[in-house]
mmCIF file of C-alpha atoms and ligand atoms in Angstrom:
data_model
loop_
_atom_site.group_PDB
_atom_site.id
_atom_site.type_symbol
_atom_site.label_atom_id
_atom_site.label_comp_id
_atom_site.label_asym_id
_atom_site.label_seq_id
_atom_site.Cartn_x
_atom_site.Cartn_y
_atom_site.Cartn_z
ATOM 1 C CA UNK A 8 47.852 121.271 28.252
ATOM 2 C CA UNK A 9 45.666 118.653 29.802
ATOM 3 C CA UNK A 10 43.969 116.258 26.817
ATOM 4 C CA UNK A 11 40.733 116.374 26.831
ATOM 5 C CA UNK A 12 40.371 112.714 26.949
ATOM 6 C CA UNK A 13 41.711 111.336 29.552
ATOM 7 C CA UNK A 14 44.443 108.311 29.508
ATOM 8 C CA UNK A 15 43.282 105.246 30.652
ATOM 9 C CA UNK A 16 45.021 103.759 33.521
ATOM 10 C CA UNK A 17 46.424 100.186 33.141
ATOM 11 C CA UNK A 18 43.719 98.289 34.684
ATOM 12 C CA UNK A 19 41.160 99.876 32.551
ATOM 13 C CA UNK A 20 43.324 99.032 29.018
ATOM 14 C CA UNK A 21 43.244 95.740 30.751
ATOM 15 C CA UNK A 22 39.593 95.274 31.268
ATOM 16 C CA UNK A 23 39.019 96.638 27.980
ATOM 17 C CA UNK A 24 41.464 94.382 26.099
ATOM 18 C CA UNK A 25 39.295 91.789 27.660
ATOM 19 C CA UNK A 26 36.694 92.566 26.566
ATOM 20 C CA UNK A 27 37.791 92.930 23.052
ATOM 21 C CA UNK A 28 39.266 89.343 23.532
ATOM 22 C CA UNK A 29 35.628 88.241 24.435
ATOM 23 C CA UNK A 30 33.384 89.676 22.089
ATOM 24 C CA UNK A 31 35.964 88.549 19.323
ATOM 25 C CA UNK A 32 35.579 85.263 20.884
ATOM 26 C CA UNK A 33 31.964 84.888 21.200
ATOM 27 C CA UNK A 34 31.644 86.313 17.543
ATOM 28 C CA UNK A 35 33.869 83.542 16.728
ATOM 29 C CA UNK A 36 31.349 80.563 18.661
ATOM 30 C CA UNK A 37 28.153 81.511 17.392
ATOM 31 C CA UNK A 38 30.130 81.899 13.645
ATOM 32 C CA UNK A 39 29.504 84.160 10.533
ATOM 33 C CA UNK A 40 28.801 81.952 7.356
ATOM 34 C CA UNK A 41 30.110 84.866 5.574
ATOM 35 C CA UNK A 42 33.371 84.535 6.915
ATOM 36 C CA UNK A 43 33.504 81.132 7.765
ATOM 37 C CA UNK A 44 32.559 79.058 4.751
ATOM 38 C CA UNK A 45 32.481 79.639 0.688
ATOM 39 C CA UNK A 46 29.425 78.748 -1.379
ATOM 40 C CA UNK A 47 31.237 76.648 -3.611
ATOM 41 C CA UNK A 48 28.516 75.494 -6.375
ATOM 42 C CA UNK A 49 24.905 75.633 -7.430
ATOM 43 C CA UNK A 50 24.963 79.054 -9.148
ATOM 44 C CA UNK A 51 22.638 81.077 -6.754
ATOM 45 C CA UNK A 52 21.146 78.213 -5.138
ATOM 46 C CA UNK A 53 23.183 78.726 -2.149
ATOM 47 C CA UNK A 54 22.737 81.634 -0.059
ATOM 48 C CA UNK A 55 24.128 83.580 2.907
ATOM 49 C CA UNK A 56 21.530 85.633 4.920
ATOM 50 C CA UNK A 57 20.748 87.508 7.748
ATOM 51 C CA UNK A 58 24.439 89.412 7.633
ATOM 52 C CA UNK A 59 25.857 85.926 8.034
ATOM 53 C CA UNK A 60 23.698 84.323 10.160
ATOM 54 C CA UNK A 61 21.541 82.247 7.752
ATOM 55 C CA UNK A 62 22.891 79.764 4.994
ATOM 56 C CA UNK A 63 20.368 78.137 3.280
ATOM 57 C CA UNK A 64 20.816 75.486 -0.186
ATOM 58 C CA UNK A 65 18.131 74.929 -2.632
ATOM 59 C CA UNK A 66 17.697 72.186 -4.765
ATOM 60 C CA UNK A 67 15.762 72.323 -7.884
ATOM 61 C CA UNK A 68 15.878 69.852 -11.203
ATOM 62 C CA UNK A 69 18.579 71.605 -12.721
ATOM 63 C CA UNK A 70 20.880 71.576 -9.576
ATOM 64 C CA UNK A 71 21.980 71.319 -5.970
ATOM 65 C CA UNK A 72 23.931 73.452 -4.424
ATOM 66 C CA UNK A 73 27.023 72.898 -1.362
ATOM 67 C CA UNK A 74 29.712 75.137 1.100
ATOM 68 C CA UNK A 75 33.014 74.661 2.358
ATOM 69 C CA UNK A 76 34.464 75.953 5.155
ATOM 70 C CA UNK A 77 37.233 78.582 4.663
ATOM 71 C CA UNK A 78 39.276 76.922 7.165
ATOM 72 C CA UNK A 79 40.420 73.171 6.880
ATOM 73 C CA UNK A 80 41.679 71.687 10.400
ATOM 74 C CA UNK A 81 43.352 68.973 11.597
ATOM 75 C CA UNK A 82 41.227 67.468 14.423
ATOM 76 C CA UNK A 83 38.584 70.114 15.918
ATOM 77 C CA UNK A 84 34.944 69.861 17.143
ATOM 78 C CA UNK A 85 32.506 71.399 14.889
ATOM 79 C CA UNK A 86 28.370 72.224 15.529
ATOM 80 C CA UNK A 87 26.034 73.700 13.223
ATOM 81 C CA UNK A 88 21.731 73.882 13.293
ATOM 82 C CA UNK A 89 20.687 71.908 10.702
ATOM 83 C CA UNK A 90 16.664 72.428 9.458
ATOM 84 C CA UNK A 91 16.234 69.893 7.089
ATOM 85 C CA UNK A 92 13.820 69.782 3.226
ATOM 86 C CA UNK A 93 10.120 69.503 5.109
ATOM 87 C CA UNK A 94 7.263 67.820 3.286
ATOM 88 C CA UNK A 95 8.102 65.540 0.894
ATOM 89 C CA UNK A 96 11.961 65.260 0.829
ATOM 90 C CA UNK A 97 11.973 61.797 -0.792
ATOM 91 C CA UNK A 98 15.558 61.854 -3.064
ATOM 92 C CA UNK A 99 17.084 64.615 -1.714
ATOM 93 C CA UNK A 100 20.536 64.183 0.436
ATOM 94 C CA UNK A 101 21.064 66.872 2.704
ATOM 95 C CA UNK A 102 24.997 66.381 3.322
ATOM 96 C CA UNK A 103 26.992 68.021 6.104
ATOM 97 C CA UNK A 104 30.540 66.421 6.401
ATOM 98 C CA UNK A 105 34.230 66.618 7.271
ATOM 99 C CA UNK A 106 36.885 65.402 4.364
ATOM 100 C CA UNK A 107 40.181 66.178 3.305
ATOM 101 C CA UNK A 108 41.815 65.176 -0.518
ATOM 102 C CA UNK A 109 42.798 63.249 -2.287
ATOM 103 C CA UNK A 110 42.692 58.771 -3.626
ATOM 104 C CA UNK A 111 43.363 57.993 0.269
ATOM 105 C CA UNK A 112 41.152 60.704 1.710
ATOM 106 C CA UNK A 113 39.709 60.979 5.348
ATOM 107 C CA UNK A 114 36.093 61.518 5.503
ATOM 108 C CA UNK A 115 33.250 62.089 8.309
ATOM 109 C CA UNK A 116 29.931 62.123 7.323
ATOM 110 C CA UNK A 117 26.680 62.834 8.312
ATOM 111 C CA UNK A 118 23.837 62.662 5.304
ATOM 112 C CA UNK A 119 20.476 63.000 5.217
ATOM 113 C CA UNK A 120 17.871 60.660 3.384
ATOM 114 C CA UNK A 121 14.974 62.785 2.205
ATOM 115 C CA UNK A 122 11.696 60.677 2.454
ATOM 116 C CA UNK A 123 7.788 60.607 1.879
ATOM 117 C CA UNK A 124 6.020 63.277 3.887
ATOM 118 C CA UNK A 125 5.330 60.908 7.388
ATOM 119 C CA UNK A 126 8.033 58.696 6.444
ATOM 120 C CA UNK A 127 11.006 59.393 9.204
ATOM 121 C CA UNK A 128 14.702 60.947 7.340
ATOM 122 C CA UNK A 129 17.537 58.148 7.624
ATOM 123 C CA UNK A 130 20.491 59.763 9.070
ATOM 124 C CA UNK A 131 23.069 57.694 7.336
ATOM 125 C CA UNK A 132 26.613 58.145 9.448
ATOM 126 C CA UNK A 133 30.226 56.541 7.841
ATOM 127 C CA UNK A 134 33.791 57.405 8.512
ATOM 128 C CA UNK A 135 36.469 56.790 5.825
ATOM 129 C CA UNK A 136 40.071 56.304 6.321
ATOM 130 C CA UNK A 137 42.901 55.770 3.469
ATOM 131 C CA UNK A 138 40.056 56.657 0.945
ATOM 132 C CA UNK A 139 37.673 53.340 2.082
ATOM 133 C CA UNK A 140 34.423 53.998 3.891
ATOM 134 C CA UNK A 141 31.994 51.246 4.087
ATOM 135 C CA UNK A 142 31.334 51.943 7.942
ATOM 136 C CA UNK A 143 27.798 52.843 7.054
ATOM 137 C CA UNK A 144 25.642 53.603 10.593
ATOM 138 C CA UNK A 145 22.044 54.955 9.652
ATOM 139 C CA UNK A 146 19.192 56.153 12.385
ATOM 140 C CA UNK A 147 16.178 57.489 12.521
ATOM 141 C CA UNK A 148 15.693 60.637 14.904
ATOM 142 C CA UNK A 149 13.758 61.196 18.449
ATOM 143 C CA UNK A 150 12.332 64.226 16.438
ATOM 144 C CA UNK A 151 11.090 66.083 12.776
ATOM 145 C CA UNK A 152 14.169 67.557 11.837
ATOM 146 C CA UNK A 153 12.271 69.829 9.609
ATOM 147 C CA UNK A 154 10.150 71.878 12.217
ATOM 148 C CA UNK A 155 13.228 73.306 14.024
ATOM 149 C CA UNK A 156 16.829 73.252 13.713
ATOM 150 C CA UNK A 157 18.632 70.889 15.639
ATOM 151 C CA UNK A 158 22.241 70.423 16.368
ATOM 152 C CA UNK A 159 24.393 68.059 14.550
ATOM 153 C CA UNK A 160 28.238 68.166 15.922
ATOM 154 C CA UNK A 161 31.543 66.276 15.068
ATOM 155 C CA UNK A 162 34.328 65.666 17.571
ATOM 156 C CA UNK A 163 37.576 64.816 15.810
ATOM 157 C CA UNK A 164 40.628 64.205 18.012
ATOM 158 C CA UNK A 165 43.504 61.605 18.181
ATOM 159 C CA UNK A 166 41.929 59.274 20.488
ATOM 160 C CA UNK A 167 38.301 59.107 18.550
ATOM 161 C CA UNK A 168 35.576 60.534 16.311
ATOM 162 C CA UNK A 169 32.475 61.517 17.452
ATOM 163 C CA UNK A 170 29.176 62.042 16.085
ATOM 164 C CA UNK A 171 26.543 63.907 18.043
ATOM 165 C CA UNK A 172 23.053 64.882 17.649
ATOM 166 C CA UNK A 173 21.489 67.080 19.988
ATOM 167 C CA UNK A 174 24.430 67.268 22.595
ATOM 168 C CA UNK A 175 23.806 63.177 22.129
ATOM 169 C CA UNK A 176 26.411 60.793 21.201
ATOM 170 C CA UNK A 177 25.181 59.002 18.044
ATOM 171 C CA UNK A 178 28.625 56.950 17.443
ATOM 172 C CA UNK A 179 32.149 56.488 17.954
ATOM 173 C CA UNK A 180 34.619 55.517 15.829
ATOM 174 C CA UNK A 181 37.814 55.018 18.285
ATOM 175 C CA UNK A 182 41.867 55.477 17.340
ATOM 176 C CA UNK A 183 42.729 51.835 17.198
ATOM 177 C CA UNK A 184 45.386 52.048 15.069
ATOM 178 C CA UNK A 185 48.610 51.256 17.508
ATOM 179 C CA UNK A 186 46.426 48.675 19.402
ATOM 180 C CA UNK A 187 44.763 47.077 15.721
ATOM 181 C CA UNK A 188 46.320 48.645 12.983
ATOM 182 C CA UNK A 189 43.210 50.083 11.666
ATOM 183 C CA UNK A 190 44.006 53.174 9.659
ATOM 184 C CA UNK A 191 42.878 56.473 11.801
ATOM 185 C CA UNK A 192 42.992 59.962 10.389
ATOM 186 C CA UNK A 193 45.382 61.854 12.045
ATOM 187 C CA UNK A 194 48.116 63.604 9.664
ATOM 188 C CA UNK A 195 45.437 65.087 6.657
ATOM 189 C CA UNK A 196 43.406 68.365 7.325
ATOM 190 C CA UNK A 197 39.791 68.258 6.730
ATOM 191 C CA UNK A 198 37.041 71.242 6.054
ATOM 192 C CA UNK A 199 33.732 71.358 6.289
ATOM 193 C CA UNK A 200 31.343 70.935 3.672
ATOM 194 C CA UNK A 201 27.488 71.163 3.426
ATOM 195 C CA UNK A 202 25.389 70.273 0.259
ATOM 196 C CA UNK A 203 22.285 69.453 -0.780
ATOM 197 C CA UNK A 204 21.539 67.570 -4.189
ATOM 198 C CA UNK A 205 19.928 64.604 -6.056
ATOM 199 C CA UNK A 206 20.359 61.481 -4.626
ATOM 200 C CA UNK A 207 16.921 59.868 -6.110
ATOM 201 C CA UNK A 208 19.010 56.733 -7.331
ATOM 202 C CA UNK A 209 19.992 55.248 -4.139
ATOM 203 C CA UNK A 210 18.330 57.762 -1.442
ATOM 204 C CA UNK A 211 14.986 56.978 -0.487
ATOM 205 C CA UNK A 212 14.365 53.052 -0.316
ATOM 206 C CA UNK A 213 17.040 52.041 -1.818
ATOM 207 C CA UNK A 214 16.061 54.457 -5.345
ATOM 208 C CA UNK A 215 12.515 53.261 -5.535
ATOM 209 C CA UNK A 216 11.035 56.039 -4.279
ATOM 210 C CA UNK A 217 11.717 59.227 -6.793
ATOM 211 C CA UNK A 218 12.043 62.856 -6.480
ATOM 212 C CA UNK A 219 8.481 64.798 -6.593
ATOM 213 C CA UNK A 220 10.033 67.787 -9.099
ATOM 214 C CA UNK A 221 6.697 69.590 -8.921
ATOM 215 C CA UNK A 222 7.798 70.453 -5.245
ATOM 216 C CA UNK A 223 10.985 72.351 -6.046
ATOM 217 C CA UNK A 224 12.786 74.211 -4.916
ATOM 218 C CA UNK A 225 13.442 72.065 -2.104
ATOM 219 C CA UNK A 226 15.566 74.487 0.553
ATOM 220 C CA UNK A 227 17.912 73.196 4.149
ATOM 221 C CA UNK A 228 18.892 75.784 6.252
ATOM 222 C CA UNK A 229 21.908 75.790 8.517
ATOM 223 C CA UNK A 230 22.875 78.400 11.504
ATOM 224 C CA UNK A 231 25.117 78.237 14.175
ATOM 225 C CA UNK A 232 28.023 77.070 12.863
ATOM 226 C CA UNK A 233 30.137 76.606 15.654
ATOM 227 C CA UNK A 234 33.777 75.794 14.256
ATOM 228 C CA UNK A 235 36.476 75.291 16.723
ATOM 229 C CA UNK A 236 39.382 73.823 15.400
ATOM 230 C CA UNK A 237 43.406 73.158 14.958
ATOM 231 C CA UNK A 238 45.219 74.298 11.809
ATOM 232 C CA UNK A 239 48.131 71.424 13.238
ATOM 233 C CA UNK A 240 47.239 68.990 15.491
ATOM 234 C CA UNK A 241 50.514 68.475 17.394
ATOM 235 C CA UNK A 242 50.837 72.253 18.724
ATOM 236 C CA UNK A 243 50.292 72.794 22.318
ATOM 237 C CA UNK A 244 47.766 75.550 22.176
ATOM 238 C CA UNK A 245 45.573 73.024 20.092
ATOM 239 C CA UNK A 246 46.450 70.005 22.793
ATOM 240 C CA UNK A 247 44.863 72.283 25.470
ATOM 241 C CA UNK A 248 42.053 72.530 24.058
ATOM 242 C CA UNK A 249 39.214 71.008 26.260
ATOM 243 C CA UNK A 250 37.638 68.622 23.386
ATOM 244 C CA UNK A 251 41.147 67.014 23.064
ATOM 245 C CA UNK A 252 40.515 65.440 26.027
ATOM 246 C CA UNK A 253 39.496 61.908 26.751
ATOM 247 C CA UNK A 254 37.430 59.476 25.801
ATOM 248 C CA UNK A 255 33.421 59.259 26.186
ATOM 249 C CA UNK A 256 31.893 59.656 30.113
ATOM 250 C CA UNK A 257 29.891 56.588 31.485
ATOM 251 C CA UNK A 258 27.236 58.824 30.918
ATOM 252 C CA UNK A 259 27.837 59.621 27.485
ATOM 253 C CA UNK A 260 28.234 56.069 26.758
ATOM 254 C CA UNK A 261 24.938 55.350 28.252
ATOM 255 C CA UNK A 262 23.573 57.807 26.222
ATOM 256 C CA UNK A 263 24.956 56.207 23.170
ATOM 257 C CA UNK A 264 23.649 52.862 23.822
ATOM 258 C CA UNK A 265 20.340 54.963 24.090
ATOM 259 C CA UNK A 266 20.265 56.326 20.724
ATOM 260 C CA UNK A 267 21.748 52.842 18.901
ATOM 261 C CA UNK A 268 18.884 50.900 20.779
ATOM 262 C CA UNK A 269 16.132 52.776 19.911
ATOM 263 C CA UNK A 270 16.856 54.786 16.825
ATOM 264 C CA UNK A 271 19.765 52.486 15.143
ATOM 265 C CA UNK A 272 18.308 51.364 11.536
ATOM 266 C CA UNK A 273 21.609 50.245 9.933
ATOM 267 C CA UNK A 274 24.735 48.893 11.396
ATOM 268 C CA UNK A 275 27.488 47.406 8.979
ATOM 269 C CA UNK A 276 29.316 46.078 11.961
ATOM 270 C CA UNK A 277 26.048 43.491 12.195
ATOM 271 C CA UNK A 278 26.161 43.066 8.063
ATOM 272 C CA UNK A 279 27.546 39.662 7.521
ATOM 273 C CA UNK A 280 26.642 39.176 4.447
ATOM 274 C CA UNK A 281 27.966 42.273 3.390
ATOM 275 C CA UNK A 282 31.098 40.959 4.304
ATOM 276 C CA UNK A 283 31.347 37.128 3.872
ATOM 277 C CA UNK A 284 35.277 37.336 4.694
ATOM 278 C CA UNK A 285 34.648 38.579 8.235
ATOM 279 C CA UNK A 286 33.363 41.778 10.091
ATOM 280 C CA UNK A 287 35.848 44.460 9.789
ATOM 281 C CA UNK A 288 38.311 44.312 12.799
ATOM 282 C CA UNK A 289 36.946 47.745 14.373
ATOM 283 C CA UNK A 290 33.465 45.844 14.981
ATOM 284 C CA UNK A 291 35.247 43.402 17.268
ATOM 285 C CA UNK A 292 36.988 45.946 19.225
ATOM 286 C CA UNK A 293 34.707 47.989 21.593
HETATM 287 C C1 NAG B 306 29.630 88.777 9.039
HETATM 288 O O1 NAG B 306 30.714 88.997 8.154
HETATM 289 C C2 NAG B 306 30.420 89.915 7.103
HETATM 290 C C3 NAG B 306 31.624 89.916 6.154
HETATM 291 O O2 NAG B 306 32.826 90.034 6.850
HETATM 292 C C4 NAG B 306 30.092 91.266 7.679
HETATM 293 O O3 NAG B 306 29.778 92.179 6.644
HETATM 294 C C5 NAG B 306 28.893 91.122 8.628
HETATM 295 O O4 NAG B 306 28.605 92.337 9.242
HETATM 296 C C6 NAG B 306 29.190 90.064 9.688
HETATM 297 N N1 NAG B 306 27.992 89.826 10.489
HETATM 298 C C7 NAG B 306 27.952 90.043 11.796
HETATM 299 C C8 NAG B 306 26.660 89.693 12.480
HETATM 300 O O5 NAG B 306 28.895 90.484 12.418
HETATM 301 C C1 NAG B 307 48.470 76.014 16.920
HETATM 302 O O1 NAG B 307 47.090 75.713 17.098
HETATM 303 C C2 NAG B 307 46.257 76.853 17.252
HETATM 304 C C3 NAG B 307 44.867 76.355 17.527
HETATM 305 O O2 NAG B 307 44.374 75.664 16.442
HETATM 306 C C4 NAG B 307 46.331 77.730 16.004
HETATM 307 O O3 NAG B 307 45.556 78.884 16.201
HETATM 308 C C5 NAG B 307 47.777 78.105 15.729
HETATM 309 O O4 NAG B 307 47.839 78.788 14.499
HETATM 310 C C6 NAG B 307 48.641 76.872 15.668
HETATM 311 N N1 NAG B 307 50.042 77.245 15.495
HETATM 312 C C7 NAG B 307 50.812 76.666 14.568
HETATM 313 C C8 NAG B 307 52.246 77.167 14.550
HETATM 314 O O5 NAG B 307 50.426 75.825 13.793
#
């Protein structure tokens, strides 16, 4: 007896195995916050909306609220649309930031200092290796990152970190470790984590300026996330991968000089009397 439903012939298994393999890998690039990250803290104040689409964090005077990512990775490149605490935002720290464990932890940060409605956010960038940051970078932005949601990205991969915003290189922090010996993260796995909470004592000109509690809830929302990375750095499948590739384009570089002219407010590697012993060695090096 002939089935009623025909079998399909090779090619069309093929094509439809394909096809599979794509939607499963587009659903994976424009992420699901409900598979893709834990709210972690903040009792309620963090929520997942939209069937996944939609994470927002609230702040209010009792407390913050942050997410991890379900995944931790060792080296990957990571995107997510950030909309940042409009009006006055003055005190609050929007965080969004790569870290693994531990007293000699690796950490990537981007964080976000709230301000007086008019007053620009500081983005305030720093990379830690071996548990010691101190590499504070802080800008200002070509835009009000609390109309829209822009795109904040980091690029982690053995020959450099990368901070972008808006497709734009913001800073680099390069692998010198065989060529200088400075410490480079490259053997701990770090996740994601986003958070939004109090940071009135050191935020917003330098903890002068105070939160404004009759405003809360104060609320960021992030979409997008776009999480692509390697659960073990060495393996081949994760050395194919194209953002394991070299270093930063002449035209990426340009465009990094760009944004550290004109929107640079901070740079520790031009601190010297933070450090009175010397500028640490990275600031020498590029
Ligand atoms: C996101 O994941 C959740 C939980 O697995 C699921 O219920 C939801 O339908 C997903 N959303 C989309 C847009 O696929
Ligand atoms: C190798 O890397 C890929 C990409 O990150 C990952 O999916 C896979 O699980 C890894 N395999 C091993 C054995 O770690």
């Amino acid at each position: 007896m002939a089935s009623p439903v025909a079998t399909p012939s090779q090619p069309i298994v093929f094509f439809l195995l394909a096809l599979t393999a794509a939607l499963l890998n587009s659903a994976a690039a424009s992420g699901n916050f409900s598979q893709d990250v834990v709210i972690t803290w903040g009792d309620g104040r963090g929520k997942i909306l939209s069937n996944g689409d939609l994470l927002t964090l609230s702040l209010d005077k009792s407390s913050g609220s942050g997410f991890q990512s379900t995944n931790a990775f060792l080296y990957c490149r990571i995107d997510i649309q950030i909309k940042l605490v409009a009006g006055n935002s003055a005190g609050t720290v929007t965080a969004c930031y790569l870290s693994s464990k531990g007293p000699a932890h690796y950490e990537v940060d981007f964080e976000f200092l709230g301000n007086l409605a008019g007053d620009p956010y500081v983005v305030s960038t720093n990379v830690f290796t071996q548990g010691i940051g101190n590499r504070e970078m802080q800008f200002h932005l070509w835009f009000d990152p609390t109309k829209d949601f822009h795109t904040y990205a980091i690029l982690w991969n053995p020959i450099h970190v990368v901070l972008y915003v808006d497709g734009i290189p913001i800073r680099e922090f390069k692998n010198l470790e065989a060529t200088k010996g400075i410490p480079y993260p490259k053997s701990q796995a770090m996740r994601l984590y986003g958070s939004l909470w109090n940071g009135d004592d050191w935020a917003t000109d330098g903890g002068r300026v105070k939160i404004d509690w009759t405003r809360a809830p104060f609320t960021a929302s992030f979409r997008n996330l776009a999480a692509d990375g390697c659960v073990s750095g060495g393996n081949s499948s994760c050395r194919s991968k194209p953002w394991m590739q070299g270093a930063l384009d002449g035209e990426s570089l340009k465009k990094m000089q760009w944004a550290q002219k004109n929107y640079m407010v901070y740079d520790y590697c031009s601190d010297v009397k933070r450090f009175p012993q010397g500028l640490p060695p990275e600031c020498s090096a590029s």
